[in-house]
Coordinates of C-alpha atoms in Angstrom, one line a residue:
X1 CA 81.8 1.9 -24.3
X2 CA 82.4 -2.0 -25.0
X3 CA 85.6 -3.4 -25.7
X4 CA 87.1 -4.7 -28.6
X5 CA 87.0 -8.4 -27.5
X6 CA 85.1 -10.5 -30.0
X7 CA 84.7 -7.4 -32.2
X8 CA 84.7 -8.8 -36.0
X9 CA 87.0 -6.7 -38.4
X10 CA 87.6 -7.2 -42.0
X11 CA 90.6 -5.4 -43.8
X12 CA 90.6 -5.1 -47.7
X13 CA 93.6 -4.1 -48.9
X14 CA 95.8 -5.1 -52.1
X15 CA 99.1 -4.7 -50.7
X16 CA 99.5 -8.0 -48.4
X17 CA 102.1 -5.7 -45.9
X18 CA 99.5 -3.3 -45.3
X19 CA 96.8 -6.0 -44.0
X20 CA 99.4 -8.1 -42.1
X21 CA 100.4 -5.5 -40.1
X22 CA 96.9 -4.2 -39.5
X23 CA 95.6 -7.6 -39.1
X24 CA 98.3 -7.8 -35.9
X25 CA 97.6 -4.6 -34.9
X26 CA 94.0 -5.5 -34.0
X27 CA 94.2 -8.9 -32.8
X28 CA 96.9 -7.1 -30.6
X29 CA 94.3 -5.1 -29.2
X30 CA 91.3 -7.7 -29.1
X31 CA 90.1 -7.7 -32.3
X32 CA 88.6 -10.9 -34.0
X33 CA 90.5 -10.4 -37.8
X34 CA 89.9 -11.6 -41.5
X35 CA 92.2 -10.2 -44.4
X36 CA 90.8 -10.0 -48.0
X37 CA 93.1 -8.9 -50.6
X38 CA 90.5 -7.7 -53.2
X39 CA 87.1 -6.0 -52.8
X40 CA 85.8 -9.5 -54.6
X41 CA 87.1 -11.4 -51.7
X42 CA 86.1 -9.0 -49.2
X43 CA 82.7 -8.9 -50.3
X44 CA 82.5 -13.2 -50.1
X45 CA 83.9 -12.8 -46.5
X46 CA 81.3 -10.4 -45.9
X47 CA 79.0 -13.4 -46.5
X48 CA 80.8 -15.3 -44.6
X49 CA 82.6 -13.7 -41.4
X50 CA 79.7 -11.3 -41.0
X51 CA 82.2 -8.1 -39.4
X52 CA 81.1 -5.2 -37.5
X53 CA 83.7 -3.3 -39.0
X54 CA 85.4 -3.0 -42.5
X55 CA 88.7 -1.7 -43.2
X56 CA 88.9 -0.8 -47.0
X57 CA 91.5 0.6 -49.4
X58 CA 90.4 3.3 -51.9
X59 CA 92.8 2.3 -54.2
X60 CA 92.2 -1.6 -55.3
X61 CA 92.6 -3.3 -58.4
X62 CA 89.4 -4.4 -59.8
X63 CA 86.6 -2.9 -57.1
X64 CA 87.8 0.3 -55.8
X65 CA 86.9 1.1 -52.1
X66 CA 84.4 3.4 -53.1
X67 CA 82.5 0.2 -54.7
X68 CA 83.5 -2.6 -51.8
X69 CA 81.4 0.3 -49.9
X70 CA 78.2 0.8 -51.6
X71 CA 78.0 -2.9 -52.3
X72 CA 78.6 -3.3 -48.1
X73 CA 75.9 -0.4 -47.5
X74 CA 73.4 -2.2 -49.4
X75 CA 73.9 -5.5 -48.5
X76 CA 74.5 -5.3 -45.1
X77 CA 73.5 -2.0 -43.5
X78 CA 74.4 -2.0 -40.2
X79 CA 78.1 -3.0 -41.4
X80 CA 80.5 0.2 -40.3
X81 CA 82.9 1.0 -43.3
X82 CA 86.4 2.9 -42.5
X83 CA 88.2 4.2 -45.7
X84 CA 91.9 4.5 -45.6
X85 CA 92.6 7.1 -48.1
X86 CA 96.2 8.7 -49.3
X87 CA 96.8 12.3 -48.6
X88 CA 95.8 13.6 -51.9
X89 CA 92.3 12.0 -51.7
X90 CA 90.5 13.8 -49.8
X91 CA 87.5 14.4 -52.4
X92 CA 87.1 10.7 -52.5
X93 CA 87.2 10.5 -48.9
X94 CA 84.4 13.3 -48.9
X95 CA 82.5 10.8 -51.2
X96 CA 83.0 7.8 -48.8
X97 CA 81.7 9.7 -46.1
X98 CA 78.5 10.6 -48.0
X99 CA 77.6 7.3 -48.8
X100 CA 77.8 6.3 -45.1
X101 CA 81.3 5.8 -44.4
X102 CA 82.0 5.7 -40.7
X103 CA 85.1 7.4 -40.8
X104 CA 88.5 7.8 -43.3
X105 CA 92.1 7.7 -42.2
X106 CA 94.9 8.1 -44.0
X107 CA 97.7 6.8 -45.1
X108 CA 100.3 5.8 -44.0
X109 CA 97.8 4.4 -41.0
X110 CA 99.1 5.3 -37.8
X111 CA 98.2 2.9 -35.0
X112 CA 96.7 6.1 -33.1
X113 CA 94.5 6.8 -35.7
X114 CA 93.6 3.8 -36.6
X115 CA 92.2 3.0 -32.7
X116 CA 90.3 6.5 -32.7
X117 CA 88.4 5.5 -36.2
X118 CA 88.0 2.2 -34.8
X119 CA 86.3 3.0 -31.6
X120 CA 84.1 5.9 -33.7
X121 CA 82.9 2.9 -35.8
X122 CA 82.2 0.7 -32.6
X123 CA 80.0 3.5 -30.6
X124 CA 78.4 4.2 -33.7
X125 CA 77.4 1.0 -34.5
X126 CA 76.6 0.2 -31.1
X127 CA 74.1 3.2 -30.7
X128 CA 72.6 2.3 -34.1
X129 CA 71.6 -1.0 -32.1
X130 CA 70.4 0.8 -29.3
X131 CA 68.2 2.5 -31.3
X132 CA 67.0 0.2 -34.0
X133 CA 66.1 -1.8 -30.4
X134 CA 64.3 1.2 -28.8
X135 CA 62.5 1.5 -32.0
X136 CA 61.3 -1.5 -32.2
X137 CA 60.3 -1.6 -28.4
X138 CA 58.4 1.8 -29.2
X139 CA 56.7 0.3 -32.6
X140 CA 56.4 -3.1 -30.6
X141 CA 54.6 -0.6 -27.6
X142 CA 52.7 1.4 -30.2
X143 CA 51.3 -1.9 -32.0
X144 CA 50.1 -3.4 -28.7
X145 CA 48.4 -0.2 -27.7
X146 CA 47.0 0.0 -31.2
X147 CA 45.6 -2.9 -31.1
X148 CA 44.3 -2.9 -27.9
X149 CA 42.7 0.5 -29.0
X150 CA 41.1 -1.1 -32.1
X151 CA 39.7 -3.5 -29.7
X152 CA 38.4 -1.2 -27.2
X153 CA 36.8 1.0 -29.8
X154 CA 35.0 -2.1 -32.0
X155 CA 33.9 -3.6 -28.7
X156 CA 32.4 -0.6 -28.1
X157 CA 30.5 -0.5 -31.3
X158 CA 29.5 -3.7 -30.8
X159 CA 28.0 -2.8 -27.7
X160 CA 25.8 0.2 -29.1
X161 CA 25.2 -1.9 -32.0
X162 CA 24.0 -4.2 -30.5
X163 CA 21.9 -3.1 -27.8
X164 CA 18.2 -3.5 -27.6
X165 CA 17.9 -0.1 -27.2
X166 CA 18.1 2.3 -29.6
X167 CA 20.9 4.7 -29.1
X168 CA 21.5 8.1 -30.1
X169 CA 24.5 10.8 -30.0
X170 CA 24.8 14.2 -31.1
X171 CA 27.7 16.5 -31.2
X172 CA 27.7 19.8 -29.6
X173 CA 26.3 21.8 -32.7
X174 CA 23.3 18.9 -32.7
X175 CA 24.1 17.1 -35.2
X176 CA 23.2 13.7 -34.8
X177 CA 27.2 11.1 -34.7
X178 CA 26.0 7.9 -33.3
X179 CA 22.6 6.1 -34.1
X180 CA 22.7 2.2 -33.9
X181 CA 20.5 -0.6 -35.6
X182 CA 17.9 0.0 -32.8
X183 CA 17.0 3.0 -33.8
X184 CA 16.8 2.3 -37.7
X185 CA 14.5 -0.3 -36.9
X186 CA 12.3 1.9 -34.4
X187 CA 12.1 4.7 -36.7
X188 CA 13.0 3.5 -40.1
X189 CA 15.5 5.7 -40.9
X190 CA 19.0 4.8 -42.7
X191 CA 22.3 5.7 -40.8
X192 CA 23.6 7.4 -44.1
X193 CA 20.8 9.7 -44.5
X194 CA 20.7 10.5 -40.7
X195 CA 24.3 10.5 -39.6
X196 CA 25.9 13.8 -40.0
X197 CA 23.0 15.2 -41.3
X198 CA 19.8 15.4 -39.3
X199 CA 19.6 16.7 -36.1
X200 CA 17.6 15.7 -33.0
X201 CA 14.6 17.9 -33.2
X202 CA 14.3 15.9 -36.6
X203 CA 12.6 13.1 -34.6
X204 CA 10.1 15.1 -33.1
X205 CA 7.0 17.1 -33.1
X206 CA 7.5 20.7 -33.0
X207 CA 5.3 20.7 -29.6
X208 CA 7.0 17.7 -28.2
X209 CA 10.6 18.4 -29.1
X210 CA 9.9 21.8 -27.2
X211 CA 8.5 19.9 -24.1
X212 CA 11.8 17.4 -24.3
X213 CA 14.2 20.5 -23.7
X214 CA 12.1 22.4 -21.3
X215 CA 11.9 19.1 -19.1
X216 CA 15.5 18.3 -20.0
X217 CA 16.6 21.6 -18.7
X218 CA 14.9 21.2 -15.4
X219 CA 15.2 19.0 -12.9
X220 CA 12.5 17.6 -12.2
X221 CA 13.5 14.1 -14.1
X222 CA 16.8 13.6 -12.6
X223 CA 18.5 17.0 -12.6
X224 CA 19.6 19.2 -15.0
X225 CA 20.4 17.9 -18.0
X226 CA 19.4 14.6 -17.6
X227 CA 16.0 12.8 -18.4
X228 CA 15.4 9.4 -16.6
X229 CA 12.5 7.0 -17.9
X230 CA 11.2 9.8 -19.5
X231 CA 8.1 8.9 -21.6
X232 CA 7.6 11.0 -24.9
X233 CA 6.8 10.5 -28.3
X234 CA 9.1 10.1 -31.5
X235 CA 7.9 10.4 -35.3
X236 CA 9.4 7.5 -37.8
X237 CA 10.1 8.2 -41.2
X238 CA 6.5 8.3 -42.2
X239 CA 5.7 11.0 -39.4
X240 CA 3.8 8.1 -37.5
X241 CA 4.1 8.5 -33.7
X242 CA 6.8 6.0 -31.8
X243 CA 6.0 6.2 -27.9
X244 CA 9.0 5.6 -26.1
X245 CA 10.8 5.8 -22.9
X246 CA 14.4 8.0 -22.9
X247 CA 17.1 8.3 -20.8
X248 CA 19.5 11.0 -21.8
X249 CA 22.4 13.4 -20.2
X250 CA 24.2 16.1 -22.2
X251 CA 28.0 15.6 -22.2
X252 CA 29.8 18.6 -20.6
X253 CA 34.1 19.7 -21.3
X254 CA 35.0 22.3 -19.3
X255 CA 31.5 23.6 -18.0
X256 CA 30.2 23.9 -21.5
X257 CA 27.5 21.5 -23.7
X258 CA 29.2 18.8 -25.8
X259 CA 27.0 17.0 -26.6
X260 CA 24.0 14.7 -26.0
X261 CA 23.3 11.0 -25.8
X262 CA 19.8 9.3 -25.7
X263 CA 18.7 6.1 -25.2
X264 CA 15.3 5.3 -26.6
X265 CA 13.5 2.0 -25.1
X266 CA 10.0 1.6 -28.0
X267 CA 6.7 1.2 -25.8
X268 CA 4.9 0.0 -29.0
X269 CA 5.3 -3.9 -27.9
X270 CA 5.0 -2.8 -24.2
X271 CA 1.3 -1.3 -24.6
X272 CA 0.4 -4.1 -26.9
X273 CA 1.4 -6.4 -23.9
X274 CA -0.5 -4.4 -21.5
X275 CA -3.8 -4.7 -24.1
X276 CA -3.8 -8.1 -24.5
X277 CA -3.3 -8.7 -20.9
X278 CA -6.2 -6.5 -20.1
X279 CA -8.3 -7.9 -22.8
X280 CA -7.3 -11.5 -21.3
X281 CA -8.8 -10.1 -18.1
X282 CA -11.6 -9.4 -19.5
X283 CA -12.2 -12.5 -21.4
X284 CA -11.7 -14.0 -18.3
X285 CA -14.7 -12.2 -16.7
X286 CA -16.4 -12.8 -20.1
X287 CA -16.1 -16.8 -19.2
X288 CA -17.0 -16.1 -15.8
X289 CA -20.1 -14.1 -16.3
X290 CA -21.3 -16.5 -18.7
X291 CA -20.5 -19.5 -16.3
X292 CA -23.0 -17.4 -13.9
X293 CA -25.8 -16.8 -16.3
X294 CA -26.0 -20.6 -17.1
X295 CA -26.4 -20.9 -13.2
X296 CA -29.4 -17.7 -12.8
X297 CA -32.0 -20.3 -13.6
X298 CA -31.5 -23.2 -11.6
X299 CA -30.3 -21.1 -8.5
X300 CA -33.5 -19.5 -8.9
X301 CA -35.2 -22.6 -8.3
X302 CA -32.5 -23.6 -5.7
X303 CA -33.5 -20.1 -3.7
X304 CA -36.9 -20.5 -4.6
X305 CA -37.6 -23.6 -2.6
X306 CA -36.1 -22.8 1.3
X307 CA -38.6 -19.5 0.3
X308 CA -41.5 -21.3 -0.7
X309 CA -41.2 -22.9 3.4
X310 CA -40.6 -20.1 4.6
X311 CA -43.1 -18.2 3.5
X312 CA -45.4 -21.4 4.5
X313 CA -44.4 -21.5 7.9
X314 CA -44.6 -18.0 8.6
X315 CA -48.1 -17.9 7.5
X316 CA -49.0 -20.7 9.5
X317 CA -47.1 -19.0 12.5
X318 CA -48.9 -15.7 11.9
X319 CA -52.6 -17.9 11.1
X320 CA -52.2 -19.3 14.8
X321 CA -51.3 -15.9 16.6
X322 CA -54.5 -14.6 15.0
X323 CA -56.3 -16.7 16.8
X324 CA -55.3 -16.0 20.3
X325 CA -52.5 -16.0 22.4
X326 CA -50.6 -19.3 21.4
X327 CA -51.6 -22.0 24.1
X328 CA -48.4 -24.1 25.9
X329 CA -48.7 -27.5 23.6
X330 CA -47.9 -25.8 20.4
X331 CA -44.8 -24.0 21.9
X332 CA -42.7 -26.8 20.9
X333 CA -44.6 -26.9 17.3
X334 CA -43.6 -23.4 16.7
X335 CA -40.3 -23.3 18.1
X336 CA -39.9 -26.6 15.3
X337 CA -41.3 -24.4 12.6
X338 CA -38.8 -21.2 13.6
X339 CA -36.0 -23.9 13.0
X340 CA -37.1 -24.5 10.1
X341 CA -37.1 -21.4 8.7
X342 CA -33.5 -21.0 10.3
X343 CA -32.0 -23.8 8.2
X344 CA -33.5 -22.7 5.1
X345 CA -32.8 -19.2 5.4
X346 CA -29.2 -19.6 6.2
X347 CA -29.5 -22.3 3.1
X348 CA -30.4 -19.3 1.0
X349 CA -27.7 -17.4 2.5
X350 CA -25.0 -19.9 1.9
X351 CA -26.5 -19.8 -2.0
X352 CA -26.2 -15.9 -2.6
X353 CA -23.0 -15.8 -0.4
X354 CA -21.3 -18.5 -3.2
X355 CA -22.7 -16.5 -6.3
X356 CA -21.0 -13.1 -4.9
X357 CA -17.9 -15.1 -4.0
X358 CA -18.0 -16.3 -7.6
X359 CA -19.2 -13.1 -9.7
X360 CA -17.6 -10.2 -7.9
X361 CA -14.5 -8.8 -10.2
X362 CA -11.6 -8.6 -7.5
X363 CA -8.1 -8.3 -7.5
X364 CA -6.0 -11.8 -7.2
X365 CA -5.8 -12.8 -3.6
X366 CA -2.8 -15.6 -3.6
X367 CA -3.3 -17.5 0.0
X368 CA -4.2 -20.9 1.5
X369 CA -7.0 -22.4 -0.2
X370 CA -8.8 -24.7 1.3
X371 CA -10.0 -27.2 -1.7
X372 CA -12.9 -29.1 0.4
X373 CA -14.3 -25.7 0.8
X374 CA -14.2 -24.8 -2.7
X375 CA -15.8 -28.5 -3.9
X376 CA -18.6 -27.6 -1.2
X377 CA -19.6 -24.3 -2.4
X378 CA -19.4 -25.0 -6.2
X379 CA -21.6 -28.7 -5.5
X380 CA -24.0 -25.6 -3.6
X381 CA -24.3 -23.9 -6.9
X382 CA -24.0 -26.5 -9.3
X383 CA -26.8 -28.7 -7.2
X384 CA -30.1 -28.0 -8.6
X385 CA -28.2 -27.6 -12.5
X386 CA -27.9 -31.3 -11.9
X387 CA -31.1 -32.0 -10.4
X388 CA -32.7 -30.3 -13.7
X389 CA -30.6 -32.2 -15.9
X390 CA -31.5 -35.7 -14.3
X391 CA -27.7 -36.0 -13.1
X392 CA -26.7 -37.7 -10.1
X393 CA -23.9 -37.0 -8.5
X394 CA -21.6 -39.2 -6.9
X395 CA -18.8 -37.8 -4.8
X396 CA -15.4 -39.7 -3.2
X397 CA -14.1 -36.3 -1.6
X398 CA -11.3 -37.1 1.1
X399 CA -11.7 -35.7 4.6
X400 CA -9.3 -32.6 5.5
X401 CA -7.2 -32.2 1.8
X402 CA -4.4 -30.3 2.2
X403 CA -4.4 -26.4 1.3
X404 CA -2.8 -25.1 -1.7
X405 CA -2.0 -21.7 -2.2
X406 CA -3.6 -19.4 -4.9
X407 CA -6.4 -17.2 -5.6
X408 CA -9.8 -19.5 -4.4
X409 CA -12.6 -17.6 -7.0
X410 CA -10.2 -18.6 -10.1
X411 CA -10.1 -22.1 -8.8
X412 CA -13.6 -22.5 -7.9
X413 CA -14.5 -20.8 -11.6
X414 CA -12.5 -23.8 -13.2
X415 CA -14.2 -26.2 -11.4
X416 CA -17.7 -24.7 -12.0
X417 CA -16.6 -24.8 -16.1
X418 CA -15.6 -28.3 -15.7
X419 CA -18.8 -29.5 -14.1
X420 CA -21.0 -27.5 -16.2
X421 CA -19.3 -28.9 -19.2
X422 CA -20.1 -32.2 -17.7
X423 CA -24.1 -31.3 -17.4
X424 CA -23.5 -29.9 -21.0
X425 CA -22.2 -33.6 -22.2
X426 CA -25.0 -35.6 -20.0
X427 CA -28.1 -33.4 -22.3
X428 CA -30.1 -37.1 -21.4
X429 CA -29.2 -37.5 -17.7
X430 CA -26.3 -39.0 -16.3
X431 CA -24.0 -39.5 -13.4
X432 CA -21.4 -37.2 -12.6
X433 CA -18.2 -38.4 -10.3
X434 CA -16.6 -35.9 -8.7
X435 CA -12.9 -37.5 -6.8
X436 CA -11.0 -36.1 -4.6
X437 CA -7.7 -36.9 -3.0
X438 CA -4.0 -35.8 -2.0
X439 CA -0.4 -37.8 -2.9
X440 CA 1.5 -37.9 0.1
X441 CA 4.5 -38.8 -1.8
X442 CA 4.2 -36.0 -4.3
X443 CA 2.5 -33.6 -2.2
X444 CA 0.3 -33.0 -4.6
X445 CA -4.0 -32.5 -4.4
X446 CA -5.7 -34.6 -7.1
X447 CA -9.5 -33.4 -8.7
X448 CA -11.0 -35.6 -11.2
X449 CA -14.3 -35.1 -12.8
X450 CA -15.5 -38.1 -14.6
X451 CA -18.8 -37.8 -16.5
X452 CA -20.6 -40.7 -18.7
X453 CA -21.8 -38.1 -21.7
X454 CA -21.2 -37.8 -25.1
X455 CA -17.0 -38.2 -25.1
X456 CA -14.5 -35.9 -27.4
X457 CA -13.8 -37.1 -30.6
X458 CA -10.2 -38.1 -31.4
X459 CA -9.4 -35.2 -33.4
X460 CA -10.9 -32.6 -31.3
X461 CA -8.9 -34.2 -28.0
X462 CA -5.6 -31.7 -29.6
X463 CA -7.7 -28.8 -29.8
X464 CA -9.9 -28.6 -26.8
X465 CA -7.7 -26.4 -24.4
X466 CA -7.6 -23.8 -27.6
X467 CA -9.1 -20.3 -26.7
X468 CA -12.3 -20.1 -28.8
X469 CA -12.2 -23.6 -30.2
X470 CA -15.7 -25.3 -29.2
X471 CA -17.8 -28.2 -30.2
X472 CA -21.0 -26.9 -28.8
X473 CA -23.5 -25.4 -31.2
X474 CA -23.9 -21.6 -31.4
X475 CA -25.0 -19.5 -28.9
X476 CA -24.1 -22.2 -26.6
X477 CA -20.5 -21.4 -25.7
X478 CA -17.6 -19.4 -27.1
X479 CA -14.9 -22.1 -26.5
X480 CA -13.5 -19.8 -23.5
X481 CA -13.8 -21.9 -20.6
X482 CA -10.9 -25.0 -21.0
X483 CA -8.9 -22.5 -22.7
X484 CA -9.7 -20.0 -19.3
X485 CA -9.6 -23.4 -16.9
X486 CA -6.0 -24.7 -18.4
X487 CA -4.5 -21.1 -17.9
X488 CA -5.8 -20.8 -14.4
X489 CA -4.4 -23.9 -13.4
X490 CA -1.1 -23.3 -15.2
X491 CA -0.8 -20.2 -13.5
X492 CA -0.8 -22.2 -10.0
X493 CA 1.9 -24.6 -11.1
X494 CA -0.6 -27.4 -11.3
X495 CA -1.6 -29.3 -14.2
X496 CA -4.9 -30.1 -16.1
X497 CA -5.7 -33.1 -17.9
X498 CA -8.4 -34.9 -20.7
X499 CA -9.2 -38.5 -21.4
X500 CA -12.2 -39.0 -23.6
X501 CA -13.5 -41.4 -25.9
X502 CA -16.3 -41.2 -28.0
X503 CA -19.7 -42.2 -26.7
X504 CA -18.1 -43.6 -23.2
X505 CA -17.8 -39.8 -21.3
X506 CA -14.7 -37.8 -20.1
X507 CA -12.4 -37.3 -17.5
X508 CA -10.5 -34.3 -16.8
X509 CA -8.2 -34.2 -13.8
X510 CA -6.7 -31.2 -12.2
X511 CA -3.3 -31.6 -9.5
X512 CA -2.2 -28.8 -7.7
X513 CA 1.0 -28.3 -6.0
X514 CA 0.3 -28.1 -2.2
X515 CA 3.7 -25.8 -2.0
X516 CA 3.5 -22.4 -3.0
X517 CA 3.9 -22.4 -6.6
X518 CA 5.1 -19.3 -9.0
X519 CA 1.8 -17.0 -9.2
X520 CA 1.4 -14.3 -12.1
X521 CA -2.2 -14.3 -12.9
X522 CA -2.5 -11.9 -16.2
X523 CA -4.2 -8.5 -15.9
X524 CA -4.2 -8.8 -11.8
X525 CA -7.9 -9.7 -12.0
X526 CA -10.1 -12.6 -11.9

């Protein structure tokens, strides 16, 4: 219990006796004391001396006590009010107390009495303290946990709402309760005509809604009740079919089904991904095919030559041994002709091997590369194509070129394009430069191939790496192979270049990275 030290009292009384000796009283025993001698002037000390406690008469010229205490109560609540009362008062004392009165005594006040009221009014105010400050720490405890809850919960929504998944919930009767943005877009449906309403089967087939529990049930796709990357098919709101790939668990209280919760990843943008990279594939055989059917006649030629000798001097070898046994000075003659036919033959071998090399439809092999080797076997094919076209060829290839690494048939098909698309720009002859040569400094293997045709016009120079974009007439290209060169390159974290004008022929320059570069060829095919 505290003590009366400090303890603001107020006494209104109208007879001045009656307050000094209370006044004394109560300073006596600790009390802090004002005196008012009206309910007027006890209401403007009020204001003033703020007390704890008040002390007022019934009975009071002016503003009875009865007044000074509804005027106290409604001003200042917390204030405690004793009534002092005369014996023959008691209804008015019943009164007091209904309006919130602390406690009455009566008089004549008795000093006793007086302390017991006193201390009443002190432990009652005190505990109305205590708990208007436990209130507030519970509201102030309830408010933070409120909030914090509000937090929780919208940061959760946020989450569904905004994941790129679509996400679905049902309650344990099926009845669809969560469906995000995701899956309005996917499907097409609106939240208000779904939520509540529709239930899961709704998004299915009959056929395929039955498959979805069946495999849901098992556990073959990550145990009962739960589905993992589980590929099926969903119907949007014009019954067109949605592939996609779910993940879903039913929720479980107390061994029984709560509920279920999906998530639904669309495969439409997937397989259209997949389709273009295997029609890019394709496109890039396309290029490749065509690349060797520009080269079928003149390696025909090219083949046709070494065959024409050897046919020759294996006549004339047979011709002799016809005639008798083959006499000791034409040994060395024959053994001149048999190496002959050796280099020639292994000539044509070196030609077919290069065409197989460049036609065959392989998987990407990413490895050292040795460039010198790839500018040999292309000149091999490219050789007599530049013989037919009155071309010559002039070549500054450095000895021993470092290795890159990457797939050797994709970079020997964009060097074929760019040398054919040299011959292409030479249709009256021509020389054709073909350079060369690593950077120390940058590491880095340069290829230029310099021709002295035609040239690009100036507003085709911005177009010429488009896929399909071409300047040849028809039926002489599709405008595949810069577009088909560029990506290669790309692709091995090297860099190809133009620089053209008009009338005064074309460069284009290709620089490899002799590191290991990023490698993701599309399609996983040449």
């Amino acid at each position: 219990m505290t003590t009366a030290d400090q303890w603001p009292v107020l006494i209104v009384d109208d007879e001045k006796d009656i307050r000094d000796v209370t006044a004394l009283t109560l300073m006596d025993a600790g009390y802090v004391v004002e005196t008012a001698a009206d309910g007027i002037e006890g209401l403007a000390l009020c204001e003033q001396f703020a007390p704890r406690i008040v002390i007022t008469d019934i009975r009071m010229p002016g503003m009875n006590g009865i007044q000074v205490l509804e005027t106290i109560k409604q001003r200042y609540p917390d204030t405690e009010v004793i009534v002092a009362t005369a014996f023959g008062e008691m209804e008015t004392a019943i009164r007091a107390l209904q309006l919130d009165a602390s406690d009455f005594i009566t008089k004549p006040i008795h000093t006793e009495a007086m302390m017991v009221a006193l201390e009443r009014a002190r432990h009652r105010y005190t505990t109305r303290q205590q708990l208007k400050d436990y209130t507030r720490h519970l509201e102030k405890g309830l408010s933070l946990t409120t909030r914090q809850l509000e937090e929780t919960v919208a940061f959760q929504d946020r989450l569904i709402e905004s994941s790129m998944d679509g996400i679905l919930g049902c309650d344990g009767s099926g009845k669809v309760i969560a469906f995000n943005r995701s899956m309005e877009r996917m499907l097409g449906f609106g939240r208000t005509e779904v939520l509540h309403q529709a239930a899961l089967e709704h998004f299915f087939s009959p056929a395929e809604y039955h498959r979805f529990q069946d495999d849901l049930a098992a556990s073959g796709h990550g145990g009962p009740n739960r589905l993992m990357l589980y590929e099926t098919c969903l119907q949007d709101y014009h019954k067109k079919p949605v592939p996609v790939q779910l993940s879903a668990t039913v929720l479980m209280e107390e061994a029984q089904s709560a509920g279920l919760v999906c998530f639904f990843r669309d495969l439409r943008r997937i397989h259209r991904l997949e389709q273009e990279m295997a029609d890019q594939a394709r496109l890039l055989h396309q290029d490749k095919m065509m690349s060797l059917g520009r080269l079928a006649a003149s390696v025909a030629h090219e083949i046709n030559n070494p065959l024409s000798g050897i046919l020759n001097y294996i006549r004339l070898m047979l011709r002799a041994f016809k005639k008798g046994p083959l006499p000791a000075d034409r040994h060395a003659q024959f053994a001149r002709y048999l190496a002959l036919v050796e280099t020639e033959t292994d000539r044509c071998s070196k030609i077919v091997s290069s065409l197989l090399t460049f036609s065959r439809r392989s998987p990407v092999s990413v490895g050292p590369v040795s460039i010198n080797e790839i500018l040999d076997r292309s000149l091999v094919l490219a050789r007599h194509r530049l013989e037919l076209g009155n071309i010559s060829l002039v070549t500054r290839i450095a000895d021993h070129l470092p290795e890159v690494s990457g797939d050797a048939s994709q970079l020997q098909q964009c060097l074929l394009n760019l040398i054919f698309n040299a011959v292409d720009a030479m249709s009256d002859g021509g020389t054709l430069t073909l350079n060369a040569t690593s950077e120390e400094n940058a590491k880095t293997v340069v290829i230029q191939v310099t021709d002295t045709g035609i040239g690009i016009r100036a507003e085709d120079m911005a177009h010429i790496f488009e896929p399909f974009y071409t300047t040849k007439q028809e039926g002489h290209g599709i405008g595949l192979g810069l577009s088909t060169t560029y990506g290669i390159i790309d692709r091995h974290g090297g860099s190809l270049t133009a620089a053209s004008q008009s009338g005064h022929g074309s460069t284009f320059e290709i620089r490899l990275p002799v590191q290991a570069p990023i490698f993701n060829p599309p399609g996983g095919a040449a």
